[in-house]
């Protein structure tokens, strides 16, 4: 009698076999090259691949890890990849997963940054970026709307958003003080009116895709259990990995050297990215453009456009900032500008992402030891509300430099305004993708530039 073939449904009820580190490495490398679409798109890709298709982790455990990553400063999608890699293959698994999420975009951005700075005056490139800049303004406005529609659930939170916008727009209050003030308001408000600062996070899992390698009832592996000595050792290793390059830079270039100041500035930026990349961009432009002068406002807008069109977390725009600053203020002289820019981009990436790895490797055992919801959401809710106001200010900043390139005393750029309106309609009304909108606006900008 012939044997009945195994159906797809039967296979879906079979627990997957253990995944070798090599197979996981190939997946994380692939993810690093296809992780377009910002954090929402990246998390969606991971959910489809890891929960639905491969079943390396269950829906509930996936969301539990994501809720923790949402509480942290830093790019939540990259931290989620680090968390799952660590849970599956110990510390090196987490390091590999997190690093491969970032490295492809670093190399791509170094190459694109060099093309931009070396050939930025070529008419074709000028025309393309003429169309991209208004699109970026619309994209940032959409980010403010997207985060605001999710975060601003009552008048208290709307008030915090409005106050943060006024603070940074009218009084130029530093972004760290806005974050600190919002956190204090959230802490106090969470105690006085907890219902106003409650948040649902990503909720509980409602769907099962079959048995997973790391399932709902899978015991926490030995390496993921909390150990005080392991935590202390990890903190010492992390401090060393930060202090050694910082000390070397200080010794070679002095504390006021460009690379040293970049390392220090982006260390602080890494601790302020509550709410994702759009939240820290105002802090980056305040420092990189306004205080240090590493790049111009126009270059900052162009850098965000490049970051939007490359894989990896959007916060990788810091690599562009580092490259341009290192290239312009070359520590190796005018003949080695590319080397100086590439070194600066690499250092900036190191100091920006090092805390993300430490947060996951140090905090993961605490999260795994209790599969309960975290209770520190009130300050985060207030910070997220403040971030909405800050991002709206960023949209105003970009709009000013795009629509009045010579200042309010100069001419109003009508073609840029029309491109920005078209981009906004595409994003808000027709729900087109960011890359699609950027490419379309780039072609329109090229046409306008040629016809002028």
Tab-separated table of C-alpha atoms in Angstrom:
chain	number	residue	atom	x	y	z
A	1	UNK	CA	0.000	0.000	0.000
A	2	UNK	CA	1.412	3.386	-0.966
A	3	UNK	CA	2.248	5.864	1.753
A	4	UNK	CA	0.122	8.998	1.961
A	5	UNK	CA	2.223	12.100	1.206
A	6	UNK	CA	2.766	14.484	4.077
A	7	UNK	CA	0.621	17.569	3.597
A	8	UNK	CA	1.741	21.158	4.160
A	9	UNK	CA	-0.646	21.260	7.128
A	10	UNK	CA	1.008	18.204	8.703
A	11	UNK	CA	4.438	19.752	8.213
A	12	UNK	CA	3.191	22.915	9.905
A	13	UNK	CA	2.281	20.885	12.980
A	14	UNK	CA	5.796	19.449	13.273
A	15	UNK	CA	8.262	21.280	15.476
A	16	UNK	CA	11.206	22.624	13.420
A	17	UNK	CA	14.626	21.067	13.892
A	18	UNK	CA	17.420	22.932	15.663
A	19	UNK	CA	18.943	25.634	13.481
A	20	UNK	CA	22.749	25.532	13.021
A	21	UNK	CA	24.570	28.832	13.538
A	22	UNK	CA	25.694	28.787	9.892
A	23	UNK	CA	22.116	28.648	8.622
A	24	UNK	CA	21.129	31.470	10.973
A	25	UNK	CA	24.115	33.520	9.810
A	26	UNK	CA	23.000	33.193	6.175
A	27	UNK	CA	19.512	34.369	7.112
A	28	UNK	CA	20.733	37.389	9.100
A	29	UNK	CA	23.016	38.357	6.196
A	30	UNK	CA	20.095	38.130	3.766
A	31	UNK	CA	17.971	40.222	6.130
A	32	UNK	CA	20.649	42.912	6.206
A	33	UNK	CA	20.286	43.364	2.426
A	34	UNK	CA	16.460	43.261	2.218
A	35	UNK	CA	15.504	45.212	5.354
A	36	UNK	CA	13.891	48.157	3.593
A	37	UNK	CA	10.814	50.022	4.765
A	38	UNK	CA	11.871	51.400	8.132
A	39	UNK	CA	11.222	49.650	11.463
A	40	UNK	CA	7.630	48.685	10.611
A	41	UNK	CA	8.687	47.030	7.357
A	42	UNK	CA	11.721	45.385	8.946
A	43	UNK	CA	9.710	43.962	11.853
A	44	UNK	CA	7.109	42.717	9.364
A	45	UNK	CA	9.811	40.910	7.350
A	46	UNK	CA	11.172	39.278	10.507
A	47	UNK	CA	7.689	38.222	11.586
A	48	UNK	CA	6.957	36.645	8.207
A	49	UNK	CA	10.297	34.828	8.062
A	50	UNK	CA	10.885	33.845	11.700
A	51	UNK	CA	7.344	33.350	13.057
A	52	UNK	CA	5.211	32.363	10.063
A	53	UNK	CA	7.538	30.632	7.595
A	54	UNK	CA	10.539	29.230	9.463
A	55	UNK	CA	8.869	29.043	12.926
A	56	UNK	CA	12.112	29.701	14.781
A	57	UNK	CA	10.160	31.575	17.474
A	58	UNK	CA	6.488	31.703	18.471
A	59	UNK	CA	4.273	34.726	17.996
A	60	UNK	CA	3.983	35.306	21.749
A	61	UNK	CA	7.732	35.124	22.394
A	62	UNK	CA	8.370	37.335	19.344
A	63	UNK	CA	6.005	40.040	20.651
A	64	UNK	CA	7.381	39.731	24.173
A	65	UNK	CA	10.866	40.480	22.850
A	66	UNK	CA	9.530	43.311	20.665
A	67	UNK	CA	7.780	44.976	23.610
A	68	UNK	CA	11.105	45.085	25.458
A	69	UNK	CA	12.921	46.502	22.435
A	70	UNK	CA	10.238	49.184	22.109
A	71	UNK	CA	11.128	50.433	25.603
A	72	UNK	CA	14.795	50.924	24.745
A	73	UNK	CA	16.582	53.796	23.067
A	74	UNK	CA	17.902	52.658	19.726
A	75	UNK	CA	16.544	51.015	16.563
A	76	UNK	CA	13.979	48.449	17.740
A	77	UNK	CA	14.170	46.280	14.602
A	78	UNK	CA	17.945	45.842	14.904
A	79	UNK	CA	17.613	45.165	18.623
A	80	UNK	CA	14.888	42.586	17.964
A	81	UNK	CA	17.170	40.761	15.525
A	82	UNK	CA	19.940	40.858	18.157
A	83	UNK	CA	17.546	39.521	20.813
A	84	UNK	CA	16.335	36.577	18.711
A	85	UNK	CA	19.875	35.763	17.563
A	86	UNK	CA	21.039	35.797	21.202
A	87	UNK	CA	18.128	33.649	22.356
A	88	UNK	CA	18.884	31.055	19.672
A	89	UNK	CA	22.691	30.999	19.641
A	90	UNK	CA	23.960	32.719	22.769
A	91	UNK	CA	26.052	35.919	22.770
A	92	UNK	CA	27.755	35.368	19.427
A	93	UNK	CA	24.401	34.648	17.815
A	94	UNK	CA	23.129	38.011	19.003
A	95	UNK	CA	26.263	39.852	17.921
A	96	UNK	CA	26.132	38.261	14.452
A	97	UNK	CA	22.421	38.976	13.979
A	98	UNK	CA	22.720	42.603	15.101
A	99	UNK	CA	25.929	43.303	13.187
A	100	UNK	CA	24.682	41.828	9.908
A	101	UNK	CA	21.564	43.977	10.228
A	102	UNK	CA	23.815	47.049	10.110
A	103	UNK	CA	26.953	46.239	8.073
A	104	UNK	CA	25.427	46.038	4.556
A	105	UNK	CA	23.849	49.473	4.949
A	106	UNK	CA	27.126	50.878	6.325
A	107	UNK	CA	29.096	49.784	3.258
A	108	UNK	CA	26.357	50.943	0.883
A	109	UNK	CA	26.119	54.349	2.592
A	110	UNK	CA	29.888	54.860	2.540
A	111	UNK	CA	29.847	54.279	-1.220
A	112	UNK	CA	26.793	56.495	-1.805
A	113	UNK	CA	28.174	59.231	0.461
A	114	UNK	CA	31.393	59.296	-1.556
A	115	UNK	CA	29.451	59.499	-4.844
A	116	UNK	CA	27.353	62.287	-3.350
A	117	UNK	CA	30.250	64.408	-2.096
A	118	UNK	CA	32.498	63.756	-5.124
A	119	UNK	CA	29.890	64.138	-7.884
A	120	UNK	CA	27.184	66.176	-6.174
A	121	UNK	CA	27.672	69.107	-8.559
A	122	UNK	CA	27.019	67.005	-11.685
A	123	UNK	CA	23.765	68.341	-13.241
A	124	UNK	CA	22.032	64.942	-13.238
A	125	UNK	CA	22.774	64.424	-9.541
A	126	UNK	CA	21.699	67.984	-8.725
A	127	UNK	CA	18.414	67.446	-10.568
A	128	UNK	CA	17.680	64.144	-8.820
A	129	UNK	CA	18.268	65.620	-5.372
A	130	UNK	CA	16.201	68.682	-6.308
A	131	UNK	CA	13.193	66.364	-6.463
A	132	UNK	CA	14.196	64.223	-3.504
A	133	UNK	CA	14.411	67.082	-0.964
A	134	UNK	CA	10.689	68.018	-1.070
A	135	UNK	CA	9.807	64.313	-0.867
A	136	UNK	CA	11.877	63.959	2.301
A	137	UNK	CA	9.941	66.844	3.858
A	138	UNK	CA	6.673	65.007	3.149
A	139	UNK	CA	8.127	61.736	4.501
A	140	UNK	CA	9.102	63.368	7.809
A	141	UNK	CA	5.635	64.933	8.068
A	142	UNK	CA	4.126	61.485	7.496
A	143	UNK	CA	6.340	60.084	10.280
A	144	UNK	CA	4.994	62.720	12.683
A	145	UNK	CA	1.438	61.816	11.676
A	146	UNK	CA	2.048	58.066	11.936
A	147	UNK	CA	3.611	58.243	15.399
A	148	UNK	CA	1.133	60.886	16.565
A	149	UNK	CA	-1.940	58.907	15.510
A	150	UNK	CA	-0.678	55.999	17.598
A	151	UNK	CA	0.697	57.936	20.575
A	152	UNK	CA	-1.539	60.961	21.179
A	153	UNK	CA	-4.573	59.300	22.755
A	154	UNK	CA	-5.753	62.121	25.032
A	155	UNK	CA	-5.370	65.836	25.757
A	156	UNK	CA	-2.521	65.265	28.224
A	157	UNK	CA	-0.366	63.686	25.550
A	158	UNK	CA	-1.384	66.288	22.973
A	159	UNK	CA	-0.265	68.940	25.473
A	160	UNK	CA	3.138	67.296	25.900
A	161	UNK	CA	3.555	67.125	22.103
A	162	UNK	CA	2.634	70.803	21.721
A	163	UNK	CA	4.969	71.831	24.558
A	164	UNK	CA	7.884	69.917	23.045
A	165	UNK	CA	7.274	71.532	19.644
A	166	UNK	CA	7.220	74.997	21.203
A	167	UNK	CA	10.321	74.259	23.275
A	168	UNK	CA	12.483	73.242	20.339
A	169	UNK	CA	10.942	75.527	17.689
A	170	UNK	CA	10.640	78.767	19.634
A	171	UNK	CA	13.261	78.394	22.361
A	172	UNK	CA	15.773	75.952	20.791
A	173	UNK	CA	15.742	73.781	23.932
A	174	UNK	CA	18.261	70.911	23.549
A	175	UNK	CA	16.651	67.602	22.671
A	176	UNK	CA	18.053	65.738	25.735
A	177	UNK	CA	16.304	68.207	28.056
A	178	UNK	CA	13.026	67.667	26.202
A	179	UNK	CA	13.368	63.887	26.630
A	180	UNK	CA	14.224	64.285	30.316
A	181	UNK	CA	11.329	66.662	30.938
A	182	UNK	CA	8.879	64.351	29.171
A	183	UNK	CA	10.125	61.354	31.164
A	184	UNK	CA	9.594	63.230	34.443
A	185	UNK	CA	6.091	64.294	33.358
A	186	UNK	CA	5.328	60.716	32.383
A	187	UNK	CA	6.576	59.345	35.691
A	188	UNK	CA	4.551	61.837	37.737
A	189	UNK	CA	1.527	61.585	35.460
A	190	UNK	CA	1.635	57.798	35.548
A	191	UNK	CA	1.254	57.917	39.315
A	192	UNK	CA	-1.365	60.676	39.460
A	193	UNK	CA	-3.433	59.697	36.392
A	194	UNK	CA	-2.288	56.249	35.231
A	195	UNK	CA	-5.183	55.871	32.790
A	196	UNK	CA	-3.834	58.843	30.798
A	197	UNK	CA	-0.402	57.264	30.332
A	198	UNK	CA	-1.330	53.650	29.715
A	199	UNK	CA	-0.177	52.035	26.499
A	200	UNK	CA	-1.071	48.787	24.859
A	201	UNK	CA	2.359	48.093	23.396
A	202	UNK	CA	2.114	45.396	20.774
A	203	UNK	CA	-0.385	43.427	22.799
A	204	UNK	CA	-0.694	39.701	23.139
A	205	UNK	CA	-0.368	37.113	20.455
A	206	UNK	CA	-3.679	36.126	18.914
A	207	UNK	CA	-2.555	33.645	16.269
A	208	UNK	CA	-0.514	30.455	16.193
A	209	UNK	CA	1.462	29.323	13.150
A	210	UNK	CA	2.213	25.877	14.525
A	211	UNK	CA	4.883	24.610	16.934
A	212	UNK	CA	7.996	26.797	16.967
A	213	UNK	CA	11.600	26.041	17.817
A	214	UNK	CA	11.301	28.561	20.673
A	215	UNK	CA	7.646	28.077	21.594
A	216	UNK	CA	5.389	29.621	24.232
A	217	UNK	CA	6.245	26.894	26.735
A	218	UNK	CA	9.894	26.361	25.741
A	219	UNK	CA	12.025	26.687	28.901
A	220	UNK	CA	14.402	29.632	28.990
A	221	UNK	CA	17.810	28.308	27.845
A	222	UNK	CA	20.616	28.265	30.398
A	223	UNK	CA	22.556	31.102	28.755
A	224	UNK	CA	19.455	33.356	28.820
A	225	UNK	CA	18.906	33.085	32.568
A	226	UNK	CA	19.894	35.983	34.783
A	227	UNK	CA	23.317	35.759	36.396
A	228	UNK	CA	24.799	38.666	38.349
A	229	UNK	CA	28.407	37.749	37.527
A	230	UNK	CA	27.604	37.510	33.811
A	231	UNK	CA	25.929	40.917	33.950
A	232	UNK	CA	28.943	42.483	35.676
A	233	UNK	CA	31.320	40.903	33.159
A	234	UNK	CA	29.199	42.181	30.266
A	235	UNK	CA	29.159	45.717	31.687
A	236	UNK	CA	32.956	45.648	32.038
A	237	UNK	CA	33.394	44.355	28.480
A	238	UNK	CA	31.019	47.024	27.152
A	239	UNK	CA	32.812	49.787	29.055
A	240	UNK	CA	36.132	48.558	27.665
A	241	UNK	CA	34.819	48.427	24.088
A	242	UNK	CA	33.721	52.050	24.481
A	243	UNK	CA	36.716	53.371	26.443
A	244	UNK	CA	39.513	51.884	24.306
A	245	UNK	CA	38.591	53.545	20.986
A	246	UNK	CA	37.580	56.740	22.813
A	247	UNK	CA	40.929	56.853	24.616
A	248	UNK	CA	42.797	56.120	21.377
A	249	UNK	CA	40.984	58.909	19.535
A	250	UNK	CA	41.645	61.353	22.379
A	251	UNK	CA	45.341	60.417	22.427
A	252	UNK	CA	45.746	60.761	18.649
A	253	UNK	CA	43.585	63.803	17.902
A	254	UNK	CA	42.870	65.444	21.287
A	255	UNK	CA	39.489	65.877	22.935
A	256	UNK	CA	38.490	68.659	20.523
A	257	UNK	CA	39.438	66.621	17.435
A	258	UNK	CA	36.681	65.993	14.907
A	259	UNK	CA	36.680	62.197	15.284
A	260	UNK	CA	36.801	62.388	19.092
A	261	UNK	CA	33.882	64.806	19.213
A	262	UNK	CA	31.931	62.620	16.779
A	263	UNK	CA	32.490	59.585	19.025
A	264	UNK	CA	31.288	61.486	22.094
A	265	UNK	CA	28.346	63.142	20.329
A	266	UNK	CA	26.991	59.910	18.857
A	267	UNK	CA	27.450	58.058	22.135
A	268	UNK	CA	25.002	60.559	23.615
A	269	UNK	CA	22.745	60.259	20.561
A	270	UNK	CA	22.592	56.478	21.030
A	271	UNK	CA	21.074	56.960	24.478
A	272	UNK	CA	18.396	59.402	23.258
A	273	UNK	CA	16.783	57.499	20.383
A	274	UNK	CA	13.503	56.753	22.193
A	275	UNK	CA	10.891	56.454	19.471
A	276	UNK	CA	13.257	55.430	16.692
A	277	UNK	CA	15.414	57.253	14.193
A	278	UNK	CA	13.055	60.155	13.527
A	279	UNK	CA	13.231	61.002	17.217
A	280	UNK	CA	17.001	61.406	17.259
A	281	UNK	CA	17.296	63.239	13.929
A	282	UNK	CA	16.457	66.618	15.510
A	283	UNK	CA	19.254	66.063	18.040
A	284	UNK	CA	21.635	65.096	15.233
A	285	UNK	CA	20.849	68.194	13.177
A	286	UNK	CA	21.061	70.410	16.266
A	287	UNK	CA	24.583	69.154	16.930
A	288	UNK	CA	25.990	68.110	13.551
A	289	UNK	CA	24.590	71.086	11.616
A	290	UNK	CA	24.078	73.829	14.175
A	291	UNK	CA	26.829	73.281	16.737
A	292	UNK	CA	29.704	71.472	15.017
A	293	UNK	CA	29.064	72.440	11.385
A	294	UNK	CA	30.027	68.988	10.097
A	295	UNK	CA	27.520	69.361	7.243
A	296	UNK	CA	24.963	71.849	5.906
A	297	UNK	CA	21.165	71.719	6.305
A	298	UNK	CA	20.851	70.756	2.636
A	299	UNK	CA	23.319	67.910	3.063
A	300	UNK	CA	21.363	66.716	6.115
A	301	UNK	CA	18.188	66.478	4.017
A	302	UNK	CA	20.064	64.638	1.259
A	303	UNK	CA	21.536	62.254	3.821
A	304	UNK	CA	18.087	61.387	5.132
A	305	UNK	CA	16.995	60.642	1.555
A	306	UNK	CA	19.927	58.258	1.097
A	307	UNK	CA	19.112	56.624	4.428
A	308	UNK	CA	15.505	56.099	3.316
A	309	UNK	CA	16.571	54.345	0.104
A	310	UNK	CA	19.072	51.899	1.617
A	311	UNK	CA	18.459	48.761	3.713
A	312	UNK	CA	19.054	48.703	7.453
A	313	UNK	CA	17.791	50.981	10.237
A	314	UNK	CA	17.097	54.594	9.289
A	315	UNK	CA	19.403	55.737	12.091
A	316	UNK	CA	22.198	54.665	9.717
A	317	UNK	CA	21.902	58.202	8.367
A	318	UNK	CA	24.505	58.896	11.079
A	319	UNK	CA	27.028	57.089	8.844
A	320	UNK	CA	26.363	59.703	6.150
A	321	UNK	CA	26.801	62.489	8.709
A	322	UNK	CA	30.073	60.914	9.844
A	323	UNK	CA	31.360	60.435	6.304
A	324	UNK	CA	30.606	63.996	5.198
A	325	UNK	CA	32.055	65.469	8.403
A	326	UNK	CA	35.147	63.275	8.200
A	327	UNK	CA	35.594	63.987	4.479
A	328	UNK	CA	35.272	67.773	4.812
A	329	UNK	CA	37.381	67.952	8.011
A	330	UNK	CA	39.860	65.266	6.949
A	331	UNK	CA	42.311	64.308	9.682
A	332	UNK	CA	44.601	62.749	7.059
A	333	UNK	CA	44.942	65.775	4.808
A	334	UNK	CA	43.248	66.648	1.504
A	335	UNK	CA	44.707	63.643	-0.355
A	336	UNK	CA	43.087	61.072	1.932
A	337	UNK	CA	39.586	62.452	2.249
A	338	UNK	CA	37.832	59.195	1.358
A	339	UNK	CA	39.804	57.294	4.006
A	340	UNK	CA	38.981	59.958	6.602
A	341	UNK	CA	35.287	59.877	5.672
A	342	UNK	CA	35.084	56.069	5.742
A	343	UNK	CA	36.845	55.952	9.115
A	344	UNK	CA	34.490	58.587	10.539
A	345	UNK	CA	31.409	56.719	9.237
A	346	UNK	CA	32.659	53.475	10.787
A	347	UNK	CA	33.438	55.091	14.143
A	348	UNK	CA	30.077	56.842	14.257
A	349	UNK	CA	28.324	53.540	13.563
A	350	UNK	CA	30.342	51.798	16.303
A	351	UNK	CA	29.500	54.355	18.988
A	352	UNK	CA	25.854	54.597	17.900
A	353	UNK	CA	25.137	50.859	17.975
A	354	UNK	CA	27.348	49.609	20.823
A	355	UNK	CA	24.735	50.531	23.478
A	356	UNK	CA	22.042	48.657	21.519
A	357	UNK	CA	23.977	45.398	21.823
A	358	UNK	CA	24.617	45.972	25.517
A	359	UNK	CA	20.952	46.719	26.239
A	360	UNK	CA	19.909	43.397	24.693
A	361	UNK	CA	22.683	41.191	26.066
A	362	UNK	CA	22.391	42.706	29.552
A	363	UNK	CA	18.619	43.105	29.723
A	364	UNK	CA	17.571	39.985	27.834
A	365	UNK	CA	18.001	37.620	30.815
A	366	UNK	CA	15.842	39.912	32.964
A	367	UNK	CA	13.117	39.847	30.309
A	368	UNK	CA	13.332	36.082	29.842
A	369	UNK	CA	13.176	35.483	33.582
A	370	UNK	CA	9.647	36.952	33.684
A	371	UNK	CA	7.306	36.510	30.764
A	372	UNK	CA	5.216	39.348	32.172
A	373	UNK	CA	4.566	42.796	30.704
A	374	UNK	CA	7.023	45.522	31.602
A	375	UNK	CA	5.775	48.271	33.913
A	376	UNK	CA	7.848	51.265	32.818
A	377	UNK	CA	5.569	52.479	30.062
A	378	UNK	CA	4.324	55.811	31.476
A	379	UNK	CA	7.632	57.717	30.987
A	380	UNK	CA	8.007	56.101	27.552
A	381	UNK	CA	4.469	57.141	26.599
A	382	UNK	CA	5.253	60.756	27.519
A	383	UNK	CA	8.584	60.656	25.670
A	384	UNK	CA	6.857	59.313	22.556
A	385	UNK	CA	4.325	62.163	22.749
A	386	UNK	CA	7.167	64.682	23.021
A	387	UNK	CA	8.883	63.043	20.056
A	388	UNK	CA	5.852	63.845	17.882
A	389	UNK	CA	6.346	67.561	18.510
A	390	UNK	CA	10.069	67.286	17.867
A	391	UNK	CA	9.552	65.472	14.550
A	392	UNK	CA	7.006	68.076	13.469
A	393	UNK	CA	9.664	70.709	14.135
A	394	UNK	CA	12.063	68.699	11.968
A	395	UNK	CA	9.510	68.774	9.127
A	396	UNK	CA	9.298	72.571	9.505
A	397	UNK	CA	13.100	72.782	9.472
A	398	UNK	CA	13.306	70.790	6.240
A	399	UNK	CA	10.408	72.681	4.633
A	400	UNK	CA	12.073	76.025	5.334
A	401	UNK	CA	15.350	75.020	3.679
A	402	UNK	CA	13.590	73.407	0.708
A	403	UNK	CA	10.944	76.044	-0.013
A	404	UNK	CA	13.038	79.115	0.841
A	405	UNK	CA	16.580	77.996	-0.118
A	406	UNK	CA	17.892	81.567	0.259
A	407	UNK	CA	15.908	82.364	3.401
A	408	UNK	CA	12.605	84.210	3.782
A	409	UNK	CA	14.134	87.248	2.068
A	410	UNK	CA	14.739	85.148	-1.055
A	411	UNK	CA	12.329	83.598	-3.546
A	412	UNK	CA	9.745	80.930	-2.790
A	413	UNK	CA	10.524	77.728	-4.713
A	414	UNK	CA	7.162	76.830	-6.322
A	415	UNK	CA	8.335	73.652	-8.128
A	416	UNK	CA	9.647	72.243	-4.825
A	417	UNK	CA	6.337	73.086	-3.132
A	418	UNK	CA	4.374	71.262	-5.853
A	419	UNK	CA	6.674	68.220	-5.603
A	420	UNK	CA	6.234	68.196	-1.811
A	421	UNK	CA	2.431	68.342	-2.187
A	422	UNK	CA	2.504	65.510	-4.733
A	423	UNK	CA	4.684	63.425	-2.406
A	424	UNK	CA	2.343	64.082	0.540
A	425	UNK	CA	-0.713	63.060	-1.514
A	426	UNK	CA	1.067	59.878	-2.626
A	427	UNK	CA	1.978	58.983	0.955
A	428	UNK	CA	-1.201	59.978	2.778
A	429	UNK	CA	-3.939	59.435	0.185
A	430	UNK	CA	-2.618	56.622	-1.989
A	431	UNK	CA	-0.392	54.909	0.634
A	432	UNK	CA	2.551	54.582	-1.745
A	433	UNK	CA	5.878	53.260	-0.454
A	434	UNK	CA	8.685	55.588	0.599
A	435	UNK	CA	11.186	54.326	-2.000
A	436	UNK	CA	8.566	54.562	-4.765
A	437	UNK	CA	7.770	58.161	-3.809
A	438	UNK	CA	11.444	59.115	-3.606
A	439	UNK	CA	12.188	57.646	-7.030
A	440	UNK	CA	9.188	59.350	-8.622
A	441	UNK	CA	10.039	62.733	-7.105
A	442	UNK	CA	13.684	62.347	-8.127
A	443	UNK	CA	12.663	61.905	-11.773
A	444	UNK	CA	10.309	64.895	-11.580
A	445	UNK	CA	13.095	66.970	-10.015
A	446	UNK	CA	15.473	65.956	-12.817
A	447	UNK	CA	12.920	67.001	-15.426
A	448	UNK	CA	12.345	70.380	-13.745
A	449	UNK	CA	16.091	70.964	-13.443
A	450	UNK	CA	16.650	70.164	-17.137
A	451	UNK	CA	13.806	72.393	-18.329
A	452	UNK	CA	14.946	75.415	-16.299
